[in-house]
Amino acid sequence: MTDTIPSTDTLGSSTGGFRSKDVRTDDAVWASIAREEKRQQDQLELIASENHASPEVIAAMGTALTNKYAEGYPGRRYYGGCEFVDEVEDLARDRARELFGSERANVQPHSGTQANMAAFMALIDPGDKVLAMSLDHGGHLSHGHPKNFSGVFYEFHSYGVEKGTERVDMDQVRDQAKAVRPKLLLAGASAYSRPLDFAAFAEIAREVDALLMVDMAHIAGLVAGGVHESPVPHADVVTLTTHKTLRGPRGGMILCPKDRIVKINSALFPGGQGGPLMHVIAAKAIAFREAQQDSFKAYAAQVVRNASVLADTLTEHGIRIVSGGTDNHVMLVDVGSIGLSGAAAEDALHRVDITCNKNLIPFDERPPMEASGVRLGTAAITTRGLDEGDMKSLGGWIAETLKAPEDEAVIGRVRGAVAELTGRKPIYH
Ligand SMILES: *Cc1c(COP(=O)(O)O)cnc(C)c1O
C-alpha cells in the first residue's frame, strides 16, 4: 500500500514536488492513515457501498485544487481565478453526460444525501408527499427517515417488498401511489438485490401525475458498465453516489434532462451547498474516464458474476439469501436462518478479517441494532481481482465461520486462508 499517493514523477506533475512523501511530518495522523491502508489491504471488504478507488483518483484529491473557492458553475462563478477549475468541472460534466447518456449533469454534490436534498428541493415543496421504498426493506435514510432532513421536511409514505417473493411488486406500488397521490415517486435502494422496473415506475408516476426520481447510488457503476438497465431514459431526475460501484471519489451527482438543470443547479448551489470540492470533482472526472473503458465494463460484469456465485455458494451451504439470490452486486444474507443475529454474524466475520455490516431483512423481528441479516457486496473484492473460484472459497469460509462462531480452531484456520488470499491479491501494486 505504499503507492496510494503516487510520486510526482509518475503523475508528470509540475507542482513542485509538494506531493511527495517528504511532506509528511504529522506522525500521529499519518500513522493512523497507514494503519487504515493496511487494514484495507489485509481484510476482504464486503461492505456493499464501498470500493477501492484507483491511485489516480486518490492522487487527484491530494492536490492544490482543494484550495480553490468556485461557488457557482463553469463560466459563472462568484470568485476570480476559476479558469482552470472550470476546465476540470467541464471535463467532469461532459464525461458524466456521455457515460450515462444524460442531457445534463451536476457534479458538485458533496455526497449522495446532498444530491437527494437538491433533487427534492428542485422537484417538490416542503410538506409535499413522497412515495419511496421503506427503510426496513432496503431504502436509504435520505428517503424519509424521521431524523433525516427528508423525513423532517417532506411527508414520506413507503412501499416495500412482498412477503413471499421478497421483491417489489409493481401492482402494490401502483395501488399505493393511487391511495397516497404523491408529488414525487422515488425508486432506489441501499439493500435490494433485484432490478427495479424503471419503466413501470415511470408509468405509475404518469398515472398519478407525480414526478419520478431514481436514486441509483448503489448500482451506478453497474449502469455505467452496461450490466444494469439505466434509469436515465425513464426518470425526471437521477441521483447517484460516485464512490460505490462507480469506484470514484466519495461524492454525489445529479443527472437530468436539459429543461430541469436550471432548477437542479440552483437547488444544489446556493440551495444546499456552498463552494464545490474542486479536488474531488477532478477525481470524479478521472473516475468517469476510467468507467468509459472496456476494462470497466469487464469489471462491472465480473462484480455481478461474483455476487451470483457467492450467493449460490452460501445457499449450497444451507444459508438463506433474501429473495433467493441476487441480480446485482449486493445480497442480503438471512443469518437468522442458522440461528445467528446480524450483529453476531458481523462480529464473527470481523474476527476472520471479512468486513461487512449487519442489516435488517424484510419483516425482521429483531431490532435494527441486532438485525437478522448481513449485507454483502462484491464491488470492492472484484476491484482487487477476485473471481468466481475465489467466491466459492469465500462462501465456504463465511459459512464455516457463521456455523461455528465460537470455535477458535475454525476462526484461526479461516483467518489464515483470508490472509493468504489478501496477500496474493494486493489492492495497490
Ligand atoms: C449510499 C446511498 C446514498 C447516499 O450516500 P452518502 O454519500 O453516504 O450520503 C443515497 N441513496 C442511496 C440509495 C444510497 O445507497
Coordinates of C-alpha atoms and ligand atoms in Angstrom, one line a residue:
M1 CA 0.0 0.0 0.0
T2 CA 3.0 2.3 -0.3
D3 CA 1.8 3.5 -3.7
T4 CA -1.6 5.1 -2.8
I5 CA 0.0 8.5 -3.1
P6 CA 1.9 8.3 -6.4
S7 CA 5.1 10.3 -6.6
T8 CA 5.0 13.4 -8.7
D9 CA 7.1 11.9 -11.4
T10 CA 4.6 9.2 -12.1
L11 CA 2.0 11.9 -12.5
G12 CA 4.2 14.1 -14.7
S13 CA 3.4 17.0 -12.4
S14 CA 5.0 20.4 -12.3
T15 CA 3.6 21.4 -9.0
G16 CA 7.0 21.5 -7.3
G17 CA 7.0 18.1 -5.6
F18 CA 5.0 19.0 -2.5
R19 CA 3.0 15.9 -3.2
S20 CA 6.0 13.6 -2.5
K21 CA 6.2 11.7 0.7
D22 CA 8.7 14.1 2.2
V23 CA 5.9 16.4 3.3
R24 CA 4.6 14.0 5.9
T25 CA 5.6 15.4 9.3
D26 CA 2.4 14.8 11.3
D27 CA 3.2 11.3 12.5
A28 CA 0.0 10.9 14.5
V29 CA -2.2 11.4 11.6
W30 CA -0.1 9.5 9.0
A31 CA 0.3 6.6 11.3
S32 CA -3.5 6.2 11.5
I33 CA -3.7 6.6 7.7
A34 CA -1.1 3.9 7.3
R35 CA -3.0 1.6 9.7
E36 CA -6.2 2.1 7.8
E37 CA -4.4 1.4 4.5
K38 CA -3.0 -1.8 5.9
R39 CA -6.5 -2.7 7.3
Q40 CA -7.9 -2.4 3.8
Q41 CA -5.1 -4.5 2.3
D42 CA -5.5 -7.2 5.0
Q43 CA -9.2 -7.5 5.1
L44 CA -11.8 -8.6 2.5
E45 CA -14.2 -5.7 2.1
L46 CA -17.7 -6.9 1.6
I47 CA -19.5 -3.7 2.7
A48 CA -21.7 -3.3 -0.4
S49 CA -21.3 0.5 -0.5
E50 CA -17.5 0.6 -0.5
N51 CA -14.9 0.1 -3.2
H52 CA -11.2 0.8 -3.8
A53 CA -10.6 3.9 -5.9
S54 CA -7.7 3.9 -8.3
P55 CA -4.4 5.5 -7.3
E56 CA -5.0 8.2 -9.9
V57 CA -8.4 9.1 -8.4
I58 CA -6.9 9.2 -5.0
A59 CA -4.0 11.3 -6.3
A60 CA -6.3 14.0 -7.7
M61 CA -7.8 14.5 -4.2
G62 CA -4.4 15.3 -2.8
T63 CA -3.9 18.4 -4.9
A64 CA -4.0 22.1 -4.6
L65 CA -7.5 22.2 -6.1
T66 CA -8.7 21.8 -2.6
N67 CA -7.6 25.5 -2.1
K68 CA -9.9 26.9 -4.6
Y69 CA -13.3 28.6 -4.0
A70 CA -15.5 28.2 -7.0
E71 CA -19.1 29.0 -5.9
G72 CA -21.3 28.9 -9.0
Y73 CA -20.8 26.9 -12.2
P74 CA -18.2 27.0 -15.0
G75 CA -18.3 30.4 -16.7
R76 CA -20.5 31.9 -14.0
R77 CA -18.5 31.9 -10.7
Y78 CA -18.6 34.2 -7.7
Y79 CA -14.8 34.2 -7.4
G80 CA -11.9 35.0 -9.7
G81 CA -9.2 32.7 -10.8
C82 CA -11.6 29.9 -11.8
E83 CA -10.4 29.4 -15.3
F84 CA -8.6 26.1 -14.6
V85 CA -11.1 24.6 -12.2
D86 CA -13.7 25.4 -14.9
E87 CA -11.8 23.2 -17.3
V88 CA -11.9 20.4 -14.7
E89 CA -15.6 20.8 -14.0
D90 CA -16.4 20.9 -17.7
L91 CA -14.5 17.7 -18.2
A92 CA -16.3 16.0 -15.3
R93 CA -19.8 17.2 -16.6
D94 CA -19.1 16.2 -20.2
R95 CA -17.8 12.8 -19.3
A96 CA -20.7 12.2 -16.9
R97 CA -23.2 13.0 -19.6
E98 CA -21.5 10.8 -22.1
L99 CA -21.1 7.9 -19.6
F100 CA -24.8 7.9 -18.7
G101 CA -26.4 9.3 -21.8
S102 CA -27.9 12.1 -19.9
E103 CA -28.6 15.6 -21.3
R104 CA -27.2 17.4 -18.2
A105 CA -25.2 16.6 -15.1
N106 CA -24.4 18.4 -11.9
V107 CA -21.1 17.0 -10.4
Q108 CA -21.0 19.2 -7.3
P109 CA -22.9 17.3 -4.6
H110 CA -20.6 16.5 -1.7
S111 CA -22.5 13.3 -1.1
G112 CA -25.4 11.2 -2.2
T113 CA -27.6 12.6 0.5
Q114 CA -26.8 16.2 -0.6
A115 CA -27.7 15.2 -4.2
N116 CA -31.0 13.9 -2.9
M117 CA -31.6 17.1 -0.9
A118 CA -31.1 19.2 -4.0
A119 CA -33.3 16.9 -6.1
F120 CA -36.1 17.2 -3.6
M121 CA -35.7 21.0 -3.3
A122 CA -35.9 21.3 -7.1
L123 CA -38.9 19.0 -7.6
I124 CA -41.2 19.5 -4.7
D125 CA -42.1 21.8 -1.9
P126 CA -41.8 21.3 1.9
G127 CA -44.7 19.3 3.2
D128 CA -45.3 17.5 -0.2
K129 CA -45.9 13.8 -0.3
V130 CA -43.2 11.4 -1.5
L131 CA -43.7 7.6 -2.0
A132 CA -40.4 5.7 -1.6
M133 CA -39.0 2.3 -0.6
S134 CA -39.4 1.5 3.1
L135 CA -36.2 1.9 5.0
D136 CA -36.8 -1.5 6.7
H137 CA -37.0 -3.2 3.2
G138 CA -33.8 -1.7 1.8
G139 CA -34.5 2.0 1.3
H140 CA -31.9 4.7 2.3
L141 CA -32.1 7.1 5.3
S142 CA -32.4 10.1 2.9
H143 CA -35.6 8.5 1.7
G144 CA -37.7 9.6 4.6
H145 CA -36.0 8.6 7.9
P146 CA -37.8 10.6 10.6
K147 CA -34.5 12.1 11.8
N148 CA -33.1 12.8 8.3
F149 CA -34.0 16.2 6.6
S150 CA -36.1 14.2 4.2
G151 CA -38.4 12.9 6.9
V152 CA -38.4 16.2 8.7
F153 CA -39.4 18.4 5.7
Y154 CA -41.5 16.1 3.5
E155 CA -44.3 13.7 4.1
F156 CA -42.9 10.3 3.2
H157 CA -45.0 7.2 2.5
S158 CA -43.5 3.9 1.7
Y159 CA -43.8 0.8 -0.4
G160 CA -41.9 -2.4 0.5
V161 CA -41.3 -5.9 -0.8
E162 CA -43.9 -8.7 -0.9
K163 CA -43.7 -11.2 1.9
G164 CA -43.4 -14.3 -0.2
T165 CA -41.1 -13.2 -3.0
E166 CA -39.2 -10.5 -1.1
R167 CA -39.4 -8.5 -4.2
V168 CA -41.0 -5.2 -5.0
D169 CA -44.4 -5.8 -6.6
M170 CA -45.3 -3.1 -9.0
D171 CA -49.1 -3.7 -8.7
Q172 CA -48.7 -2.9 -5.0
V173 CA -46.6 0.2 -5.8
R174 CA -49.4 1.3 -8.2
D175 CA -52.1 0.8 -5.6
Q176 CA -50.2 2.7 -3.0
A177 CA -49.4 5.5 -5.5
K178 CA -53.2 5.8 -6.2
A179 CA -54.0 5.9 -2.5
V180 CA -51.3 8.3 -1.5
R181 CA -51.2 10.6 -4.6
P182 CA -47.6 11.6 -4.0
K183 CA -46.0 14.6 -5.8
L184 CA -42.8 12.5 -6.2
L185 CA -42.3 8.8 -6.7
L186 CA -38.8 7.6 -5.6
A187 CA -37.2 4.4 -6.8
G188 CA -33.8 3.2 -5.5
A189 CA -32.4 1.3 -2.6
S190 CA -29.4 0.5 -0.5
A191 CA -30.1 -3.1 0.2
Y192 CA -32.1 -4.6 -2.6
S193 CA -30.7 -7.4 -4.8
R194 CA -33.1 -7.4 -7.7
P195 CA -33.6 -5.0 -10.6
L196 CA -36.2 -2.2 -10.2
D197 CA -38.6 -1.9 -13.1
F198 CA -37.9 1.8 -14.1
A199 CA -40.3 1.8 -17.0
A200 CA -43.1 0.6 -14.7
F201 CA -42.2 3.2 -12.1
A202 CA -42.4 5.9 -14.8
E203 CA -45.8 4.7 -16.0
I204 CA -47.2 4.7 -12.4
A205 CA -45.8 8.2 -11.9
R206 CA -47.6 9.4 -15.0
E207 CA -50.8 7.7 -13.9
V208 CA -50.9 9.6 -10.6
D209 CA -49.4 12.8 -12.0
A210 CA -46.2 12.5 -9.9
L211 CA -42.6 13.1 -10.9
L212 CA -40.2 10.2 -10.9
M213 CA -36.8 10.3 -9.2
V214 CA -34.4 7.4 -9.3
D215 CA -31.6 7.2 -6.7
M216 CA -29.1 4.8 -8.3
A217 CA -26.4 5.3 -5.7
H218 CA -25.6 1.6 -5.3
I219 CA -25.9 0.5 -8.9
A220 CA -24.4 3.5 -10.8
G221 CA -21.2 1.5 -11.7
L222 CA -23.3 -1.4 -13.0
V223 CA -25.3 1.1 -15.1
A224 CA -22.1 2.7 -16.4
G225 CA -20.7 -0.7 -17.2
G226 CA -23.8 -1.7 -19.1
V227 CA -24.8 -4.6 -16.9
H228 CA -27.9 -3.0 -15.4
E229 CA -30.7 -1.2 -17.1
S230 CA -30.3 2.6 -17.0
P231 CA -33.0 4.7 -15.3
V232 CA -31.9 7.8 -17.2
P233 CA -34.4 7.5 -20.1
H234 CA -37.3 7.0 -17.6
A235 CA -36.7 9.4 -14.7
D236 CA -37.2 13.2 -14.3
V237 CA -34.1 13.2 -12.1
V238 CA -31.5 10.6 -11.3
T239 CA -29.2 10.9 -8.3
L240 CA -26.1 8.8 -7.5
T241 CA -23.0 8.4 -5.5
T242 CA -19.6 8.3 -7.2
H243 CA -17.8 6.1 -4.6
K244 CA -19.8 2.8 -4.6
T245 CA -19.9 0.5 -7.6
L246 CA -18.8 3.5 -9.8
R247 CA -15.4 3.4 -7.9
G248 CA -14.7 7.1 -7.9
P249 CA -14.1 9.6 -5.1
R250 CA -16.6 10.0 -2.2
G251 CA -19.3 12.2 -3.6
G252 CA -22.6 12.6 -5.3
M253 CA -24.0 13.6 -8.7
I254 CA -27.3 14.6 -10.3
L255 CA -28.4 13.7 -13.9
C256 CA -31.4 15.3 -15.6
P257 CA -32.9 16.4 -18.9
K258 CA -32.0 19.9 -20.2
D259 CA -35.2 21.6 -19.1
R260 CA -34.6 20.7 -15.4
I261 CA -31.0 21.6 -15.0
V262 CA -31.5 25.3 -14.0
K263 CA -33.7 24.3 -11.1
I264 CA -31.4 21.5 -10.1
N265 CA -28.3 23.7 -10.2
S266 CA -29.8 26.4 -8.1
A267 CA -31.3 23.9 -5.6
L268 CA -27.7 22.5 -5.1
F269 CA -26.0 25.9 -5.0
P270 CA -27.0 28.1 -3.3
G271 CA -29.9 25.9 -2.1
G272 CA -28.0 23.2 -0.3
Q273 CA -24.2 23.8 -0.6
G274 CA -21.6 26.5 -0.7
G275 CA -18.3 26.1 -2.6
P276 CA -17.8 22.8 -4.5
L277 CA -14.9 20.5 -3.7
M278 CA -12.9 21.0 -6.9
H279 CA -10.2 18.4 -6.0
V280 CA -13.0 15.8 -5.7
I281 CA -14.6 17.0 -8.9
A282 CA -11.2 16.4 -10.6
A283 CA -11.2 12.9 -9.2
K284 CA -14.7 12.4 -10.4
A285 CA -13.6 13.4 -13.9
I286 CA -10.8 10.8 -13.8
A287 CA -13.2 8.1 -12.5
F288 CA -15.7 8.8 -15.3
R289 CA -13.0 8.3 -17.9
E290 CA -12.0 5.1 -16.2
A291 CA -15.6 4.0 -16.3
Q292 CA -15.7 4.6 -20.0
Q293 CA -13.0 1.9 -20.7
D294 CA -13.7 -1.6 -21.8
S295 CA -11.9 -2.8 -18.7
F296 CA -14.6 -1.2 -16.6
K297 CA -17.3 -3.0 -18.5
A298 CA -15.5 -6.2 -17.8
Y299 CA -15.2 -5.2 -14.1
A300 CA -18.9 -4.5 -13.8
A301 CA -19.8 -7.8 -15.4
Q302 CA -17.4 -9.6 -13.0
V303 CA -19.0 -7.8 -10.0
V304 CA -22.4 -9.3 -10.9
R305 CA -21.0 -12.8 -11.7
N306 CA -19.1 -12.8 -8.4
A307 CA -22.2 -11.8 -6.4
S308 CA -24.2 -14.5 -8.1
V309 CA -21.6 -17.2 -7.3
L310 CA -21.2 -16.1 -3.7
A311 CA -25.0 -16.1 -3.2
D312 CA -25.2 -19.6 -4.7
T313 CA -22.3 -20.9 -2.6
L314 CA -23.9 -19.6 0.6
T315 CA -27.2 -21.2 -0.4
E316 CA -25.5 -24.5 -1.1
H317 CA -24.1 -24.3 2.5
G318 CA -27.7 -24.0 3.8
I319 CA -27.7 -20.2 4.5
R320 CA -30.8 -18.4 3.1
I321 CA -30.4 -15.4 0.8
V322 CA -33.3 -13.0 0.9
S323 CA -35.3 -13.3 -2.3
G324 CA -33.3 -16.4 -3.2
G325 CA -30.3 -14.7 -4.7
T326 CA -29.1 -11.6 -6.5
D327 CA -29.0 -9.9 -9.9
N328 CA -26.6 -7.1 -8.9
H329 CA -23.6 -6.6 -6.6
V330 CA -25.4 -7.0 -3.3
M331 CA -27.1 -9.7 -1.3
L332 CA -28.9 -9.9 2.0
V333 CA -27.9 -13.0 3.9
D334 CA -30.5 -14.2 6.4
V335 CA -28.2 -15.4 9.2
G336 CA -31.3 -15.8 11.3
S337 CA -31.8 -19.0 9.2
I338 CA -28.8 -20.5 11.0
G339 CA -29.7 -19.1 14.4
L340 CA -27.5 -16.0 14.5
S341 CA -28.3 -12.3 14.7
G342 CA -26.8 -10.0 12.1
A343 CA -24.7 -8.3 14.9
A344 CA -23.2 -11.6 15.9
A345 CA -22.5 -12.6 12.3
E346 CA -20.8 -9.2 11.6
D347 CA -18.6 -9.8 14.7
A348 CA -17.7 -13.3 13.8
L349 CA -16.8 -12.3 10.2
H350 CA -14.7 -9.4 11.5
R351 CA -12.6 -11.9 13.5
V352 CA -11.6 -13.6 10.3
D353 CA -10.9 -10.3 8.5
I354 CA -14.0 -10.2 6.5
T355 CA -15.7 -6.8 6.8
C356 CA -19.5 -6.4 6.3
N357 CA -22.5 -4.8 8.0
K358 CA -25.5 -6.2 9.9
N359 CA -28.7 -5.3 8.1
L360 CA -32.4 -5.7 8.7
I361 CA -34.1 -8.2 6.4
P362 CA -37.6 -7.6 5.2
F363 CA -40.2 -8.3 8.0
D364 CA -37.3 -8.7 10.5
E365 CA -38.3 -9.5 14.0
R366 CA -35.1 -8.4 15.6
P367 CA -34.4 -4.7 16.4
P368 CA -32.1 -2.8 14.0
M369 CA -29.0 -2.9 16.2
E370 CA -29.2 -6.7 16.2
A371 CA -31.0 -7.5 12.9
S372 CA -31.3 -10.9 11.3
G373 CA -29.1 -10.3 8.2
V374 CA -25.8 -9.2 6.9
R375 CA -25.5 -7.3 3.7
L376 CA -22.6 -8.4 1.4
G377 CA -21.4 -6.8 -1.8
T378 CA -18.8 -7.7 -4.3
A379 CA -17.7 -4.3 -5.7
A380 CA -14.5 -3.9 -3.6
I381 CA -13.3 -7.5 -3.7
T382 CA -13.8 -7.6 -7.5
T383 CA -11.6 -4.5 -7.8
R384 CA -8.7 -6.4 -6.2
G385 CA -9.1 -9.2 -8.7
L386 CA -11.2 -11.9 -7.0
D387 CA -13.1 -14.2 -9.4
E388 CA -15.7 -17.0 -9.3
G389 CA -13.2 -19.5 -7.9
D390 CA -12.4 -17.1 -5.1
M391 CA -16.1 -16.6 -4.4
K392 CA -16.6 -20.4 -3.9
S393 CA -13.7 -20.4 -1.4
L394 CA -15.1 -17.2 0.3
G395 CA -18.6 -18.6 0.5
G396 CA -17.2 -21.7 2.2
W397 CA -15.2 -19.6 4.7
I398 CA -18.2 -17.4 5.5
A399 CA -20.4 -20.5 6.1
E400 CA -17.8 -22.2 8.2
T401 CA -17.3 -19.1 10.4
L402 CA -21.0 -18.4 10.8
K403 CA -21.8 -22.0 11.8
A404 CA -19.0 -22.2 14.4
P405 CA -18.5 -18.5 15.5
E406 CA -17.1 -19.7 18.9
D407 CA -14.7 -22.3 17.5
E408 CA -11.2 -20.9 17.8
A409 CA -9.8 -23.6 15.5
V410 CA -12.2 -22.7 12.8
I411 CA -11.6 -18.9 13.3
G412 CA -7.9 -19.4 13.1
R413 CA -8.0 -21.5 10.0
V414 CA -10.3 -19.2 8.1
R415 CA -8.3 -16.1 9.1
G416 CA -5.2 -17.8 7.8
A417 CA -7.0 -18.6 4.5
V418 CA -8.1 -15.0 4.2
A419 CA -4.6 -13.7 4.9
E420 CA -3.2 -16.0 2.1
L421 CA -5.7 -14.6 -0.4
T422 CA -5.3 -10.9 0.5
G423 CA -1.6 -11.4 0.3
R424 CA -1.9 -12.8 -3.1
K425 CA -4.3 -10.1 -4.3
P426 CA -2.9 -6.7 -3.3
I427 CA -5.3 -3.7 -3.8
Y428 CA -2.5 -1.4 -4.9
H429 CA 0.6 -2.8 -6.6
Ligands
LIG1 C1 -25.3 5.4 -0.2 C2 -26.7 6.0 -0.6 C3 -27.0 7.3 -0.6 C4 -26.1 8.4 0.0 O1 -24.9 8.3 0.2 P1 -24.0 9.3 1.1 O2 -22.9 9.7 0.1 O3 -23.5 8.5 2.2 O4 -24.8 10.5 1.5 C5 -28.2 7.7 -1.1 N1 -29.0 6.9 -1.6 C6 -28.8 5.5 -1.6 C7 -29.9 4.6 -2.1 C8 -27.6 5.0 -1.1 O5 -27.4 3.7 -1.1

